[in-house]
Structure formats: structure tokens, C-alpha cells
Short mmCIF file of C-alpha atoms in Angstrom, two decimals:
data_model
loop_
_atom_site.label_atom_id
_atom_site.label_comp_id
_atom_site.label_asym_id
_atom_site.label_seq_id
_atom_site.Cartn_x
_atom_site.Cartn_y
_atom_site.Cartn_z
CA UNK P 17 95.29 72.04 110.70
CA UNK P 18 96.54 68.48 110.30
CA UNK P 19 93.06 67.00 110.76
CA UNK P 20 92.49 66.84 106.98
CA UNK P 21 95.30 64.24 106.84
CA UNK P 22 94.04 62.15 109.81
CA UNK P 23 92.44 59.48 107.66
CA UNK P 24 95.54 58.82 105.53
CA UNK P 25 97.52 55.79 106.54
CA UNK P 26 101.24 54.89 106.39
CA UNK P 27 102.41 58.20 104.94
CA UNK P 28 103.28 60.09 108.09
CA UNK P 29 106.78 61.06 106.86
CA UNK P 30 105.81 62.97 103.69
CA UNK P 31 102.73 64.39 105.41
CA UNK P 32 104.90 65.68 108.27
CA UNK P 33 107.28 67.30 105.75
CA UNK P 34 104.43 68.88 103.86
CA UNK P 35 102.75 70.23 107.02
CA UNK P 36 106.04 71.64 108.32
CA UNK P 37 106.66 73.46 105.05
CA UNK P 38 103.10 74.80 104.93
CA UNK P 39 103.03 75.94 108.56
CA UNK P 40 106.38 77.74 108.16
CA UNK P 41 105.30 79.47 104.94
CA UNK P 42 108.00 77.60 102.99
CA UNK P 43 105.87 75.47 100.72
CA UNK P 44 106.86 76.41 97.14
CA UNK P 45 104.43 77.16 94.31
CA UNK P 46 105.19 73.80 92.74
CA UNK P 47 105.64 70.40 94.44
CA UNK P 48 106.12 66.86 93.19
CA UNK P 49 104.55 63.92 95.03
CA UNK P 50 106.66 60.97 93.95
CA UNK P 51 105.94 57.33 94.70
CA UNK P 52 104.21 54.16 93.54
CA UNK P 53 100.71 54.37 92.12
CA UNK P 54 97.86 53.82 94.57
CA UNK P 55 99.64 54.68 97.82
CA UNK P 56 97.79 57.93 98.63
CA UNK P 57 99.53 60.71 96.70
CA UNK P 58 96.27 61.92 95.25
CA UNK P 59 94.54 61.73 98.63
CA UNK P 60 97.28 63.81 100.23
CA UNK P 61 97.12 66.30 97.38
CA UNK P 62 93.38 66.73 97.98
CA UNK P 63 93.94 67.16 101.72
CA UNK P 64 96.64 69.77 101.05
CA UNK P 65 94.20 71.59 98.75
CA UNK P 66 91.71 71.75 101.63
CA UNK P 67 94.34 73.45 103.80
CA UNK P 68 95.25 75.83 100.97
CA UNK P 69 91.73 76.77 99.86
CA UNK P 70 89.50 76.13 102.87
CA UNK P 71 90.84 78.27 105.73
CA UNK P 72 93.35 75.63 106.87
CA UNK P 73 90.70 72.97 106.78
CA UNK P 74 88.06 74.88 108.76
CA UNK P 75 85.62 75.70 105.93
CA UNK P 76 83.52 72.55 105.84
CA UNK P 77 81.38 73.73 102.88
CA UNK P 78 84.41 74.51 100.72
CA UNK P 79 85.95 71.17 101.58
CA UNK P 80 82.76 69.47 100.45
CA UNK P 81 83.05 71.24 97.11
CA UNK P 82 86.56 69.86 96.69
CA UNK P 83 85.37 66.35 97.50
CA UNK P 84 82.58 66.76 94.94
CA UNK P 85 84.92 68.10 92.31
CA UNK P 86 82.97 71.38 92.05
CA UNK P 87 85.25 73.87 93.82
CA UNK P 88 85.96 76.65 91.30
CA UNK P 89 89.62 77.01 92.35
CA UNK P 90 90.51 73.30 92.54
CA UNK P 91 91.63 71.94 89.20
CA UNK P 92 92.31 68.23 88.54
CA UNK P 93 94.25 67.66 85.33
CA UNK P 94 94.17 64.16 83.79
CA UNK P 95 95.09 62.80 80.41
CA UNK P 96 91.42 62.01 79.74
CA UNK P 97 90.72 65.75 79.38
CA UNK P 98 92.02 65.47 75.80
CA UNK P 99 88.50 64.29 74.92
CA UNK P 100 87.18 67.78 75.60
CA UNK P 101 89.53 69.37 73.08
CA UNK P 102 89.94 66.59 70.50
CA UNK P 103 87.81 63.99 68.73
CA UNK P 104 90.24 61.22 69.72
CA UNK P 105 89.27 58.68 72.36
CA UNK P 106 92.91 57.82 72.95
CA UNK P 107 94.31 59.29 76.16
CA UNK P 108 97.86 58.04 76.50
CA UNK P 109 99.73 61.28 77.23
CA UNK P 110 99.13 64.68 78.77
CA UNK P 111 99.14 66.88 75.72
CA UNK P 112 100.18 70.49 75.55
CA UNK P 113 96.57 71.40 74.66
CA UNK P 114 95.25 69.85 77.86
CA UNK P 115 97.92 71.49 79.99
CA UNK P 116 97.49 74.91 78.41
CA UNK P 117 93.66 74.80 78.62
CA UNK P 118 93.33 73.37 82.11
CA UNK P 119 96.41 74.61 83.94
CA UNK P 120 98.34 77.47 82.26
CA UNK P 121 95.28 79.48 81.18
CA UNK P 122 93.29 79.24 84.43
CA UNK P 123 96.50 79.80 86.44
CA UNK P 124 96.69 83.28 84.84
CA UNK P 125 93.16 84.23 85.98
CA UNK P 126 92.10 85.53 89.36
CA UNK P 127 90.93 83.12 92.03
CA UNK P 128 87.13 82.85 92.09
CA UNK P 129 86.95 82.60 95.89
CA UNK P 130 89.91 84.89 96.61
CA UNK P 131 91.67 82.10 98.49
CA UNK P 132 94.04 81.02 95.72
CA UNK P 133 94.15 78.21 93.18
CA UNK P 134 95.26 74.56 93.37
CA UNK P 135 96.14 72.43 90.35
CA UNK P 136 96.72 68.68 90.75
CA UNK P 137 98.29 66.94 87.74
CA UNK P 138 97.80 63.17 87.73
CA UNK P 139 100.46 61.01 86.01
CA UNK P 140 102.58 64.10 85.45
CA UNK P 141 105.35 61.97 83.88
CA UNK P 142 103.01 61.54 80.90
CA UNK P 143 103.25 65.23 80.04
CA UNK P 144 104.79 65.75 76.64
CA UNK P 145 108.01 67.77 76.67
CA UNK P 146 106.21 70.77 75.17
CA UNK P 147 103.53 70.52 77.86
CA UNK P 148 106.18 70.48 80.60
CA UNK P 149 107.89 73.49 79.07
CA UNK P 150 104.61 75.31 78.91
CA UNK P 151 104.26 75.34 82.72
CA UNK P 152 107.76 76.59 83.54
CA UNK P 153 106.76 80.23 83.68
CA UNK P 154 103.71 79.39 85.80
CA UNK P 155 105.95 77.48 88.24
CA UNK P 156 108.41 80.38 88.28
CA UNK P 157 105.96 83.31 88.50
CA UNK P 158 102.43 82.18 89.35
CA UNK P 159 99.66 84.75 89.14
CA UNK P 160 98.46 85.23 92.70
CA UNK P 161 98.41 82.54 95.39
CA UNK P 162 98.74 79.25 93.53
CA UNK P 163 99.87 75.70 94.19
CA UNK P 164 100.73 73.14 91.50
CA UNK P 165 101.00 69.52 92.63
CA UNK P 166 102.50 67.01 90.21
CA UNK P 167 101.75 63.36 90.98
CA UNK P 168 104.07 60.78 89.47
CA UNK P 169 105.59 57.31 90.06
CA UNK P 170 108.51 58.39 87.79
CA UNK P 171 109.90 61.79 88.82
CA UNK P 172 113.00 61.23 86.74
CA UNK P 173 110.79 61.31 83.63
CA UNK P 174 110.07 64.98 84.33
CA UNK P 175 112.39 67.53 82.73
CA UNK P 176 115.30 68.77 84.89
CA UNK P 177 113.87 72.30 84.53
CA UNK P 178 110.65 71.09 86.15
CA UNK P 179 112.42 69.28 88.97
CA UNK P 180 114.65 72.27 89.72
CA UNK P 181 111.61 74.52 90.18
CA UNK P 182 109.72 72.21 92.56
CA UNK P 183 110.15 70.43 95.88
CA UNK P 184 109.88 66.66 95.87
CA UNK P 185 108.04 64.77 98.60
CA UNK P 186 108.55 61.01 98.43
CA UNK P 187 105.80 58.49 99.24
CA UNK P 188 106.46 54.84 100.13
CA UNK P 189 104.47 51.62 99.87
CA UNK P 190 101.64 50.87 102.32
CA UNK P 191 101.99 47.97 104.70
CA UNK P 192 100.29 44.70 103.75
CA UNK P 193 98.32 44.99 107.00
CA UNK P 194 96.93 48.34 105.86
CA UNK P 195 96.05 47.14 102.38
CA UNK P 196 94.36 43.99 103.67
CA UNK P 197 92.33 45.91 106.31
CA UNK P 198 91.21 48.54 103.80
CA UNK P 199 90.10 45.88 101.31
CA UNK P 200 88.02 44.16 103.97
CA UNK P 201 86.52 47.52 105.06
CA UNK P 202 85.41 47.94 101.45
CA UNK P 203 83.51 44.63 101.59
CA UNK P 204 85.90 42.23 99.89
CA UNK P 205 85.99 38.70 101.22
CA UNK P 206 89.12 37.60 103.13
CA UNK P 207 90.38 35.29 100.36
CA UNK P 208 90.14 37.99 97.66
CA UNK P 209 91.64 40.60 100.00
CA UNK P 210 94.58 38.32 100.83
CA UNK P 211 95.24 37.51 97.20
CA UNK P 212 95.05 41.17 96.16
CA UNK P 213 97.27 42.25 99.03
CA UNK P 214 99.89 39.69 98.11
CA UNK P 215 99.96 40.88 94.48
CA UNK P 216 99.70 44.64 95.00
CA UNK P 217 103.17 45.39 96.46
CA UNK P 218 101.84 47.86 99.02
CA UNK P 219 99.46 49.68 96.76
CA UNK P 220 95.84 49.90 97.83
CA UNK P 221 94.96 51.54 94.50
CA UNK P 222 96.45 48.66 92.52
CA UNK P 223 94.73 46.10 94.75
CA UNK P 224 91.31 47.74 94.27
CA UNK P 225 91.77 48.18 90.54
CA UNK P 226 93.00 44.65 90.00
CA UNK P 227 90.05 43.19 91.91
CA UNK P 228 87.63 45.32 89.85
CA UNK P 229 89.33 44.50 86.51
CA UNK P 230 89.44 40.73 87.17
CA UNK P 231 93.23 40.58 87.40
CA UNK P 232 93.26 39.06 90.88
CA UNK P 233 90.87 36.33 89.71
CA UNK P 234 93.32 35.42 86.90
CA UNK P 235 96.40 35.35 89.15
CA UNK P 236 96.15 31.69 90.06
CA UNK P 237 95.86 30.68 86.43
CA UNK P 238 98.93 32.69 85.53
CA UNK P 239 100.84 31.18 88.46
CA UNK P 240 100.21 27.72 87.03
CA UNK P 241 101.78 28.79 83.76
CA UNK P 242 104.80 30.13 85.63
CA UNK P 243 105.14 26.92 87.65
CA UNK P 244 105.07 24.93 84.44
CA UNK P 245 107.83 27.07 82.95
CA UNK P 246 109.98 26.64 86.06
CA UNK P 247 109.54 22.87 86.06
CA UNK P 248 110.37 22.62 82.38
CA UNK P 249 107.01 21.13 81.48
CA UNK P 250 105.12 22.16 78.35
CA UNK P 251 102.31 24.54 79.19
CA UNK P 252 99.44 26.05 77.29
CA UNK P 253 100.60 28.85 75.00
CA UNK P 254 101.18 31.80 77.30
CA UNK P 255 100.88 34.29 74.44
CA UNK P 256 97.36 33.02 73.78
CA UNK P 257 96.58 33.25 77.49
CA UNK P 258 97.86 36.81 77.64
CA UNK P 259 95.77 37.75 74.61
CA UNK P 260 92.63 36.18 76.03
CA UNK P 261 93.11 37.75 79.49
CA UNK P 262 93.92 41.17 78.03
CA UNK P 263 90.85 40.99 75.75
CA UNK P 264 88.69 40.36 78.81
CA UNK P 265 90.45 43.25 80.56
CA UNK P 266 89.70 45.51 77.59
CA UNK P 267 86.05 44.55 77.63
CA UNK P 268 85.82 45.64 81.29
CA UNK P 269 87.48 48.96 80.50
CA UNK P 270 85.07 49.69 77.68
CA UNK P 271 82.14 48.77 79.87
CA UNK P 272 83.34 51.37 82.39
CA UNK P 273 84.09 54.00 79.71
CA UNK P 274 82.65 53.57 76.25
CA UNK P 275 85.13 56.08 74.83
CA UNK P 276 88.04 53.84 75.73
CA UNK P 277 90.08 52.67 72.74
CA UNK P 278 89.96 48.86 72.52
CA UNK P 279 93.50 48.71 71.16
CA UNK P 280 94.84 50.86 74.02
CA UNK P 281 92.84 48.88 76.57
CA UNK P 282 94.13 45.56 75.21
CA UNK P 283 97.66 46.88 75.23
CA UNK P 284 97.26 48.12 78.79
CA UNK P 285 95.85 44.72 79.75
CA UNK P 286 98.91 42.91 78.44
CA UNK P 287 101.14 45.34 80.32
CA UNK P 288 99.22 44.65 83.51
CA UNK P 289 99.49 40.88 83.09
CA UNK P 290 103.19 41.20 82.25
CA UNK P 291 103.58 43.11 85.52
CA UNK P 292 101.84 40.21 87.24
CA UNK P 293 104.16 37.77 85.43
CA UNK P 294 107.23 39.68 86.67
CA UNK P 295 105.87 39.54 90.18
CA UNK P 296 105.48 35.76 89.89
CA UNK P 297 109.09 35.49 88.70
CA UNK P 298 110.24 37.68 91.63
CA UNK P 299 108.36 35.43 94.05
CA UNK P 300 110.14 32.40 92.61
CA UNK P 301 113.41 34.35 92.89
CA UNK P 302 112.88 34.81 96.61
CA UNK P 303 112.07 31.18 97.16
CA UNK P 304 115.06 29.54 95.45
CA UNK P 305 118.70 29.11 96.35
CA UNK P 306 119.61 27.46 93.05
CA UNK P 307 122.24 29.75 91.45
CA UNK P 308 121.42 28.65 87.92
CA UNK P 309 117.71 29.23 88.40
CA UNK P 310 118.39 32.60 90.09
CA UNK P 311 120.29 33.75 86.98
CA UNK P 312 117.52 32.52 84.62
CA UNK P 313 114.81 34.19 86.68
CA UNK P 314 116.69 37.50 86.66
CA UNK P 315 116.99 37.27 82.87
CA UNK P 316 113.27 36.38 82.63
CA UNK P 317 112.31 39.44 84.66
CA UNK P 318 114.46 41.64 82.43
CA UNK P 319 112.77 40.15 79.37
CA UNK P 320 109.34 40.92 80.78
CA UNK P 321 110.32 44.52 81.55
CA UNK P 322 111.65 44.92 78.01
CA UNK P 323 108.33 43.70 76.62
CA UNK P 324 106.47 46.16 78.83
CA UNK P 325 108.72 48.96 77.64
CA UNK P 326 108.14 48.03 74.01
CA UNK P 327 104.37 48.00 74.54
CA UNK P 328 104.45 51.37 76.30
CA UNK P 329 106.37 52.71 73.32
CA UNK P 330 103.56 51.47 71.00
CA UNK P 331 105.65 48.66 69.49
CA UNK P 332 103.44 46.10 67.70
CA UNK P 333 101.88 43.76 70.26
CA UNK P 334 102.69 40.57 68.38
CA UNK P 335 106.30 41.61 67.90
CA UNK P 336 106.72 42.39 71.60
CA UNK P 337 105.26 39.03 72.60
CA UNK P 338 107.41 37.24 70.04
CA UNK P 339 110.55 38.72 71.52
CA UNK P 340 109.45 37.87 75.01
CA UNK P 341 108.57 34.34 73.88
CA UNK P 342 112.00 33.84 72.31
CA UNK P 343 113.69 34.92 75.54
CA UNK P 344 111.61 32.64 77.74
CA UNK P 345 111.98 29.74 75.33
CA UNK P 346 115.75 30.15 75.51
CA UNK P 347 115.69 30.32 79.31
CA UNK P 348 113.17 27.59 80.05
CA UNK P 349 112.94 25.58 76.82
CA UNK P 350 109.23 26.35 76.60
CA UNK P 351 107.78 28.54 73.83
CA UNK P 352 105.09 31.09 74.79
CA UNK P 353 104.64 32.39 71.25
CA UNK P 354 101.55 31.57 69.20
CA UNK P 355 102.50 29.57 66.12
#
């Protein structure tokens, strides 16, 4: 029964808990897989679906359908499904329309195979409040044998009424050894794999995505900006650098998906590079014993997180960067704001 999980690394604790609940018939209709992005939550969800829908992982043909995304009772719900019900190309939240059409409605229907139904909701924390409320009855009284798996790095962003009706399984970071080995297995050269591993904080998904999106290649350049800030030397305008790097990031996203909104992709790119900036500050934090610098670095990290929060809340990009620039200028006497 546990063979479907055999290929999953560094998540033995949540897998053991999930298997125990399943074997004992105590797995609830709704579960939350909580943990950082890119550590295997989705992979474990797919493996659990194979237990649930494929005779405890014995029906090879049915498992192949799940892997191919064509199993009639396996439903993957993502924010991008909005494009099927709306003309918009923007996919920033999980709308009530998506959740109703792809979860609530099919959950009320009979299983096609007679084995039950599994719904996996990616980035469940992005569900609008109305969307979350719309699944409460389904969680409470599912029609037939059903399993709803909510994947999220931010379980506290889900409504208390959702959390009270589900069981939470918590996933941790992968080891650097695992991330590095998996990157090499996928054909990445040792230098790139080492750099990506160092930046990814135990997330194979982040490492792979950042290599593909050119973020890892930009890390050394960003590090030079950070070193300049810490040494009090004037550096090239970091706001311009962020804009240039995020524009390149947006181009890559549009090349992968022509329906991607350039504005959203650029905003996401800046958020990604701000995340990288915060990691550079945390690295400097670990390497110094200067009390004054420690305090300034902590304030700088807070300023970066505030800027990310503003951008995620759709605050004007220039305004968010101006506020970040003012904070870093005050801390390090170097402006990062375009003039």
C-alpha cells in the first residue's frame, strides 16, 4: 500500500501519519497539506489519490490515468482554471466560480469509476472567502466517497471554519543533500545545482523554478549589490536592477504561457527577487557578530517583507519600491530608488 510513496524523499513523518489514518479508516473527507512550496505536498497528494482511487495502488492502468491527468475522478483545481470561465488572463486568486465549477459541482455527482472522487486544490490559501465558504457543506457532507486535499504554505490564511473541518498534515523542508542530488539527476551542472540548492531553502520546486526562470543566474549579481550596501559603498540603482531583472522574468513567463499578464508577471518577478534579497540579508545576518549591523539587517529584512506584502496586495510597484528604497537608504545610507 505504501509503495506509491516510495519515491518521495524527506517526508516520512507526514506520509506515515497519512498512511496510518488511511489504513485505520480514520482519514477525514478533507485534509490540509501545509508546508513550504516545492517540498512534495502535491506529489504526496497524487500518491494518496492513487491509494484512494486505484485499489490501494494496485490498479496500474488507473494510476497511469492519474499521472496523465485524465482520470475522470481525479480533479486538480488551480487558479489558472479561471481562464475557462472568464475572459481574463489574470489568475491571482482562486475565485468562487472556479471552486464551484471544478469542486463543488463535480463533488455532488456520482463517481465515474465507482471508486470515489479526489479533489486537490493547489494554493488553497488563495481561495477567496466566498470560495472557501462554498466548500463547507462539501467538507461536512460529501456526496459519496470523496477526498478533498488542500495544499498551502499558509494554513492560517484559510478560514477557521475550513481548518476545523479538516485534518492538517505538516510538511518540512527537504535536506540540501536531497535537493542537490535531485537537481543533478535532472541534468543540471554541479555549479548551478549548488547555487540553486543554497538559495532554495530546502525546496526542490523553488530550485527548479528559479533555474528555469533565470533567477539563479542573477543571484551573484544581486549579491554584489547587497555587499555594496553592507560596505556603505554607492552601488548601481537597485530599483533599476529589480525592474530589469523582473522584466526579464516576465518575458520568460509569457514565453511559457502567452496568456500570462505582463503586469502580473513583472510584479511576481519583483516579489521573487525581493525574496532573494531577503535571503541575502539573512545570510549576512548569520555571518556577523556586529550588534549594530545585526539590528540594521533585521530592519532591512522587515522592510523587504513589507514591500513584498504591498506588492502582493496590488500596491503600485513604484510606490512599494520607493518605500523600500527609503528604508534601505536610512539603514545603509545608499538609495535604491530611481530618481
